[in-house]
Amino acid sequence: MDLPCVQWQDHVAQKWRALEPKLKEQFTSLLEIDDVFRCGLSLVRQDDLDFLQQESAVYSVQKDAELAAKCRVRGNSSFKTKNYTAAALHYSKGICFAPSTSEQLSLCYANRSATLYHLQHYQECLDDIDRAVKNGYPSHLLHKLEDRRTLCFKHLSVHEKGREDDQNPASNDCKGSDTANSPSVGPLTVGICPQVVVDSTVEKGRHLVAVNRIAAGEVILTDRPYSCVLLPGMEEVKGKVGRYGREREVLFGVEDRRCHRCLTETLILVPCDRCSYSRYCSTGCQQEAWEEHHRWECALGADLMAMGVMSQLALRLALKAGLKNFLLAREPIRDKHKECFNNHSSDPSTSSYGGSYLNVYNLLHHLNHHSPALRFMCAVTAATLYLKLSKAGPPPVSWSHTPQGPNKEGGDADWNAEQWMLGSAVLQHILQLRCNAQAIVVLQDTGATNSPVQSNREIRIATAVFPTLSLLNHSCCPNTSLVFSTGGIIEPSGSALSADFSGGEAEWRHKVQGVTVTVRAAKLITPGQEILHCYGPHSSRMVTQERRCLLQEQYYFLCQCEACSQQQQDVEEPRQQEPGAEGRDLGLLCIKCKGSLKKRSEDREAGFVCSRSSCSHCMSLSDVNNSLQEIRVNLEKAVELMETDRPGEALRLLKKTLCQSGLILAETHPLQGELADATARAYASLGDWNSAASHLERSAVAIASQFGKESVELGRQLFKLAQLHFNGGSRGAALSVIPKVRRLLCLHCGPHCHELQELKAMEDCLQGTYCSALPYGGIHATDPWAVSDFPLFLIFRSLVS
């Protein structure tokens, strides 16, 4: 929920409409953030605070022993059906809800230790046993924990011996590359490569420009967010399919599965001691979040959820920066060091708390582009948060001049006249985030856990501000690609870096871990070219007029990128367009002659006409939309059948739908690609790998048309195709597609991504390097691989005995 809840939006909108015309005029005329905030602050009344208190009650984040008990009961039900992952998540929720004095806390820890034992997380199981005992686990049940503890120690001793054996060079020869365990792997680093500098012009603002040649696939920059906020929401965790039916689905929010600081996905979350919402992957993350922002957010948890993610992220940015950095960023450039930083520094990420905040502070807030009503909404929201924070306790340490000891929550300092600037900073960041927030997306497993075919879907898990990434301007045909990582190391230091600068990397990049984004060159970038990435509207998937309209509405600029400029030239100087350009085939077929359909005019309601002059058959927009809708409904039904373990029924429906779609859709149409993808999944579920591969090849044609032959989407689709060929025993076909997959994934994701490790294992097996390690005709696939923008994402898991 990016924006405040609907009730708060309606409340503020009504407040705006009720303002006297003179006050409206005065507010609209304000041109400075400080003035807008002060005006909003003067208009907030006690009834506004009371209204927020009322609406935020539904987001209660208080500890509750009764809710903890309910979570434990749900966990017990999942445990009985051997759905240990779901059970662990339920117990973790119970731990977060349980007050420190409640017996439920020790019971949930003890029960979670049982699930961790069955999931073979023995050390974590021991840790939970210790927590259960520490929190007063009933003495008459302690023998259960002691027996479990003994079993864990036995397993760990066996694993320790196995680890010693693995250190033998002879045994290492049989292992695939594992960047997480390889001794050559160093901590993740962050910064900009030396081939790129920060430039600044009136037209483009601060942006990145290449000063030397950058080859395709090279890392241009790695950045971590100045701050991020996890998105509260529901993601599906399906039940396990059994012989007598399917266990009922259970739903968990993103907040139940990931650390609220580094976004690591884990079953073993560490709760906040005071609220039931915030939880972390470790005590380290818990403590760092507490010091950075949560000690002030904790009391406002429900209010912040009602105010939306953007408001919470804006508050975190201000809290992390502090008064000192905020005042420094506001000052005019006076010294050479700061001037150099703001214009031509090769590494603006030199400091997480100092330098990078300058990048955040200098992001455009577009105050004068926002409507008066929206400005009023943001101002009142920021002012209300400021007042709630001031009433909750002393001012944040970072915004107080009063020295405070390390053991004080906020000292005895009172809020003073200077600290209204905290609210002004929050307002500025709220306005900036409307154009500069970055969504963090990952692939999430769904579907039956014991099915040979596992599905994924792309979910947005957080919103963040990346100080260095924010310097990249938009292009509808970008020369870069982005990859996100959460909570760990992406790749070893120096990987994917050219020999020209890999030796000097220690001087330009800082070793960090956590949430990161890696930007690579998607094509050759020559000296003088600007480094660009796509804000959303892409030339391969959207016509120029639509792209420009969306960019103008959200980002307040008229796109003049290469793709848009070329189209403008084509309008002024008509010429024969190449396939894939603006006049590209729509992927729709004439039902009479099978020729391609084209739009009758620029009017969206005008319908379509056959491109063949000998036919010229017309179809209305409603007829085409009805046909497409019928196809999509059947596709969704087929997917549902597969999700309920009925691939045979799904395949029959898909075959019928493919006959229907063939009358109106070309092979390049995205919907035809989705149908082929789903059909491949159905065949794979039935163990017919060769038929699955045949249909996936058809899907790859649509992917290449939609996203391009050099896209990461095509690379992931071909990766699935390689797995199908491998599982089907088609050695030649698999070996022929593997080099294409390797090139595309290495280009976009780097040489150490999980898919490439699995690809190497498949290739070695097919070439006889270690066939004894993996049975021919099958390899265990555990990593997500997907087709972006498709509603269905697949992992074709092999049936390894």
XYZ file of N, CA and C in Angstrom, residues 104-229:
378
model
N 2.776 -18.661 25.956
C 2.713 -18.941 24.527
C 4.073 -18.733 23.849
N 4.887 -17.835 24.370
C 6.176 -17.567 23.752
C 7.068 -18.802 23.794
N 7.159 -19.433 24.961
C 8.001 -20.631 25.080
C 7.417 -21.793 24.291
N 6.087 -21.911 24.279
C 5.455 -23.008 23.530
C 5.689 -22.863 22.028
N 5.590 -21.636 21.534
C 5.811 -21.423 20.095
C 7.269 -21.683 19.717
N 8.195 -21.256 20.577
C 9.612 -21.543 20.317
C 9.859 -23.052 20.291
N 9.281 -23.754 21.242
C 9.482 -25.205 21.307
C 8.892 -25.898 20.083
N 7.680 -25.496 19.707
C 7.052 -26.117 18.543
C 7.812 -25.782 17.255
N 8.322 -24.546 17.168
C 9.088 -24.202 15.963
C 10.372 -25.024 15.894
N 10.946 -25.308 17.046
C 12.160 -26.141 17.044
C 11.868 -27.517 16.442
N 10.657 -28.028 16.667
C 10.293 -29.332 16.096
C 10.225 -29.268 14.577
N 9.641 -28.174 14.035
C 9.574 -28.049 12.574
C 10.974 -27.879 11.985
N 11.826 -27.132 12.673
C 13.187 -26.922 12.174
C 13.972 -28.231 12.178
N 13.692 -29.072 13.148
C 14.353 -30.381 13.166
C 13.955 -31.191 11.935
N 12.668 -31.214 11.623
C 12.212 -31.984 10.462
C 12.678 -31.361 9.149
N 12.928 -30.050 9.166
C 13.459 -29.383 7.969
C 14.984 -29.469 7.917
N 15.578 -30.167 8.885
C 17.020 -30.409 8.951
C 17.832 -29.146 9.206
N 17.226 -28.172 9.885
C 17.945 -26.981 10.336
C 18.325 -27.214 11.800
N 19.353 -28.022 12.011
C 19.627 -28.527 13.353
C 20.175 -27.453 14.293
N 21.066 -26.608 13.812
C 21.591 -25.567 14.683
C 20.497 -24.583 15.069
N 19.652 -24.231 14.119
C 18.539 -23.319 14.415
C 17.551 -23.968 15.380
N 17.386 -25.274 15.239
C 16.527 -26.010 16.164
C 17.075 -25.900 17.589
N 18.391 -26.055 17.744
C 19.013 -25.927 19.065
C 18.816 -24.524 19.630
N 18.925 -23.524 18.775
C 18.738 -22.147 19.236
C 17.320 -21.933 19.759
N 16.332 -22.494 19.050
C 14.948 -22.348 19.512
C 14.688 -23.125 20.798
N 15.350 -24.245 20.947
C 15.216 -24.995 22.199
C 15.725 -24.138 23.365
N 16.863 -23.494 23.166
C 17.405 -22.615 24.215
C 16.445 -21.467 24.515
N 15.838 -20.903 23.480
C 14.902 -19.792 23.694
C 13.664 -20.260 24.455
N 13.192 -21.471 24.113
C 12.016 -22.002 24.814
C 12.307 -22.183 26.295
N 13.475 -22.735 26.619
C 13.842 -22.950 28.015
C 14.003 -21.610 28.735
N 14.660 -20.658 28.074
C 14.893 -19.341 28.669
C 13.590 -18.619 28.987
N 12.555 -18.857 28.165
C 11.287 -18.153 28.358
C 10.274 -18.958 29.162
N 10.748 -19.952 29.906
C 9.892 -20.621 30.876
C 9.072 -21.769 30.327
N 9.665 -22.596 29.471
C 8.947 -23.762 28.950
C 8.551 -24.674 30.115
N 7.308 -25.207 30.106
C 6.832 -26.036 31.236
C 7.799 -27.163 31.577
N 8.090 -27.303 32.842
C 9.105 -28.267 33.284
C 8.713 -29.701 32.973
N 7.403 -30.014 33.026
C 6.997 -31.398 32.792
C 7.118 -31.805 31.312
N 7.423 -30.827 30.442
C 7.604 -31.140 29.021
C 9.056 -31.024 28.575
N 9.935 -30.677 29.494
C 11.332 -30.426 29.127
C 12.017 -31.646 28.525
N 11.570 -32.839 28.901
C 12.228 -34.043 28.374
C 12.116 -34.126 26.853
N 11.032 -33.573 26.284
C 10.886 -33.568 24.833
C 11.981 -32.730 24.185
N 12.246 -31.573 24.777
C 13.278 -30.691 24.223
C 14.657 -31.315 24.363
N 14.896 -31.980 25.505
C 16.210 -32.586 25.707
C 16.440 -33.723 24.718
N 15.414 -34.523 24.456
C 15.548 -35.595 23.461
C 15.844 -35.007 22.083
N 15.150 -33.911 21.745
C 15.370 -33.269 20.443
C 16.768 -32.669 20.363
N 17.213 -32.133 21.470
C 18.562 -31.552 21.515
C 19.617 -32.628 21.241
N 19.425 -33.793 21.855
C 20.375 -34.897 21.663
C 20.417 -35.319 20.195
N 19.255 -35.441 19.565
C 19.202 -35.830 18.157
C 19.900 -34.792 17.271
N 19.717 -33.505 17.594
C 20.369 -32.445 16.812
C 21.882 -32.558 16.892
N 22.391 -32.792 18.103
C 23.836 -32.911 18.255
C 24.382 -34.086 17.450
N 23.635 -35.187 17.391
C 24.072 -36.345 16.609
C 24.160 -35.987 15.128
N 23.111 -35.318 14.623
C 23.111 -34.939 13.208
C 24.235 -33.947 12.908
N 24.445 -33.005 13.805
C 25.480 -32.004 13.562
C 26.868 -32.622 13.559
N 27.086 -33.634 14.392
C 28.396 -34.294 14.400
C 28.645 -35.024 13.089
N 27.582 -35.630 12.538
C 27.709 -36.305 11.242
C 28.002 -35.288 10.146
N 27.299 -34.161 10.186
C 27.500 -33.114 9.175
C 28.899 -32.525 9.271
N 29.412 -32.398 10.489
C 30.751 -31.852 10.670
C 31.794 -32.771 10.049
N 31.589 -34.074 10.218
C 32.507 -35.023 9.604
C 32.431 -34.951 8.088
N 31.195 -34.811 7.574
C 31.031 -34.681 6.130
C 31.689 -33.433 5.596
N 31.650 -32.358 6.383
C 32.273 -31.094 5.947
C 33.783 -31.263 5.877
N 34.355 -32.023 6.819
C 35.793 -32.267 6.779
C 36.169 -33.074 5.548
N 35.314 -34.031 5.184
C 35.569 -34.824 3.983
C 35.498 -33.948 2.735
N 34.577 -32.982 2.746
C 34.408 -32.114 1.578
C 35.641 -31.253 1.327
N 36.445 -31.023 2.380
C 37.626 -30.205 2.212
C 38.746 -30.952 1.507
N 38.566 -32.262 1.325
C 39.528 -33.058 0.568
C 39.468 -32.650 -0.892
N 40.596 -32.285 -1.534
C 40.574 -31.844 -2.934
C 39.932 -32.838 -3.871
N 40.094 -34.134 -3.580
C 39.506 -35.143 -4.470
C 37.996 -35.062 -4.469
N 37.396 -34.786 -3.290
C 35.935 -34.698 -3.228
C 35.451 -33.398 -3.814
N 36.255 -32.327 -3.733
C 35.828 -31.045 -4.275
C 35.703 -31.070 -5.780
N 36.428 -31.942 -6.438
C 36.367 -31.999 -7.890
C 34.987 -32.380 -8.391
N 34.186 -33.011 -7.550
C 32.867 -33.476 -7.979
C 31.781 -32.446 -7.697
N 32.160 -31.318 -7.107
C 31.146 -30.334 -6.730
C 31.052 -29.240 -7.760
N 29.848 -28.724 -7.942
C 29.658 -27.560 -8.795
C 30.069 -26.303 -8.051
N 30.200 -25.216 -8.803
C 30.584 -23.937 -8.202
C 29.495 -23.450 -7.262
N 29.905 -22.995 -6.086
C 28.968 -22.464 -5.106
C 29.568 -21.192 -4.536
N 29.095 -20.050 -5.023
C 29.700 -18.792 -4.625
C 29.549 -18.507 -3.147
N 28.513 -19.064 -2.519
C 28.301 -18.782 -1.097
C 29.333 -19.473 -0.229
N 29.898 -20.620 -0.710
C 30.821 -21.387 0.107
C 32.251 -21.354 -0.411
N 32.450 -20.848 -1.604
C 33.782 -20.830 -2.183
C 34.701 -19.916 -1.399
N 35.930 -20.363 -1.095
C 36.846 -19.522 -0.335
C 37.279 -18.279 -1.090
N 37.109 -18.263 -2.407
C 37.531 -17.105 -3.184
C 36.485 -15.999 -3.189
N 35.322 -16.322 -2.635
C 34.237 -15.346 -2.655
C 34.431 -14.325 -1.545
N 34.426 -13.057 -1.885
C 34.559 -11.999 -0.899
C 33.228 -11.342 -0.644
N 33.179 -10.417 0.298
C 31.941 -9.698 0.583
C 31.480 -8.886 -0.615
N 30.222 -8.657 -0.690
C 29.646 -7.853 -1.752
C 30.174 -6.432 -1.673
N 30.414 -5.811 -2.827
C 30.936 -4.459 -2.852
C 29.953 -3.544 -3.539
N 30.111 -2.232 -3.298
C 29.160 -1.281 -3.829
C 29.894 -0.065 -4.359
N 29.417 0.504 -5.448
C 30.029 1.695 -6.019
C 29.875 1.737 -7.523
N 30.555 2.705 -8.147
C 30.515 2.900 -9.595
C 31.868 2.533 -10.177
N 31.883 1.891 -11.332
C 33.131 1.496 -11.960
C 33.872 2.735 -12.490
N 35.199 2.646 -12.648
C 35.982 3.809 -13.082
C 35.683 4.275 -14.503
N 35.045 3.438 -15.311
C 34.722 3.858 -16.679
C 33.573 4.851 -16.742
N 32.996 5.180 -15.590
C 31.805 6.031 -15.553
C 32.045 7.194 -14.600
N 31.544 8.381 -14.972
C 31.611 9.546 -14.083
C 30.222 10.143 -13.943
N 30.047 10.932 -12.889
C 28.809 11.674 -12.680
C 28.947 13.028 -13.362
N 28.049 13.325 -14.267
C 28.037 14.604 -14.960
C 26.777 15.367 -14.559
N 26.739 16.645 -14.895
C 25.578 17.459 -14.550
C 25.347 18.507 -15.622
N 24.112 18.573 -16.121
C 23.717 19.594 -17.079
C 22.372 20.156 -16.667
N 22.045 21.318 -17.194
C 20.762 21.937 -16.887
C 19.622 21.074 -17.397
N 19.793 20.498 -18.600
C 18.710 19.723 -19.215
C 18.494 18.389 -18.521
N 19.582 17.703 -18.151
C 19.461 16.333 -17.636
C 19.690 16.228 -16.137
N 20.163 17.295 -15.501
C 20.502 17.191 -14.097
C 21.739 16.333 -13.927
N 21.891 15.709 -12.759
C 23.031 14.824 -12.508
C 22.756 13.460 -13.123
N 23.727 12.953 -13.859
C 23.543 11.676 -14.556
C 24.900 11.016 -14.764
N 24.877 9.765 -15.201
C 26.105 8.995 -15.385
C 26.472 8.924 -16.862
N 27.768 9.104 -17.147
C 28.274 9.076 -18.515
C 29.507 8.185 -18.571
N 29.623 7.399 -19.634
C 30.797 6.544 -19.820
C 31.964 7.388 -20.324
N 33.129 7.198 -19.721
C 34.334 7.873 -20.201
C 35.252 6.897 -20.922
N 35.011 5.607 -20.741
C 35.751 4.568 -21.455
C 34.759 3.534 -21.973
N 35.225 2.686 -22.844
C 34.401 1.634 -23.434
C 33.951 0.653 -22.345
N 32.664 0.302 -22.351
C 32.106 -0.676 -21.407
C 31.501 -1.814 -22.225
N 32.025 -2.996 -22.050
C 31.539 -4.149 -22.805
C 30.212 -4.640 -22.246
N 29.423 -5.271 -23.087
C 28.153 -5.852 -22.654
C 28.402 -6.874 -21.558
N 27.622 -6.785 -20.498
C 27.749 -7.709 -19.375
C 28.593 -7.193 -18.238
N 29.375 -6.132 -18.461
C 30.209 -5.590 -17.391
C 29.353 -4.891 -16.339
N 29.806 -4.976 -15.101
C 29.122 -4.299 -14.001
C 29.436 -2.810 -14.066
N 28.391 -2.003 -14.141
C 28.547 -0.550 -14.157
C 28.492 0.005 -12.741
N 27.548 -0.462 -11.967
C 27.471 -0.036 -10.573
C 26.730 -1.075 -9.756
N 27.040 -1.093 -8.483
C 26.294 -1.864 -7.491
C 25.914 -0.901 -6.388
N 24.662 -0.904 -6.015
C 24.168 0.080 -5.058
C 23.301 -0.609 -4.015
N 23.240 -0.041 -2.863
C 22.311 -0.517 -1.843
C 21.388 0.644 -1.474
N 20.215 0.367 -0.986
C 19.274 1.454 -0.700
C 19.723 2.283 0.492
N 19.459 3.572 0.420
C 19.665 4.409 1.602
C 18.694 3.960 2.684
N 17.500 3.574 2.255
C 16.526 2.983 3.172
C 15.469 2.264 2.347
N 14.779 1.333 2.964
C 13.704 0.611 2.280
C 12.634 0.232 3.289
N 11.438 -0.048 2.783
C 10.314 -0.467 3.629
C 9.676 -1.692 3.007
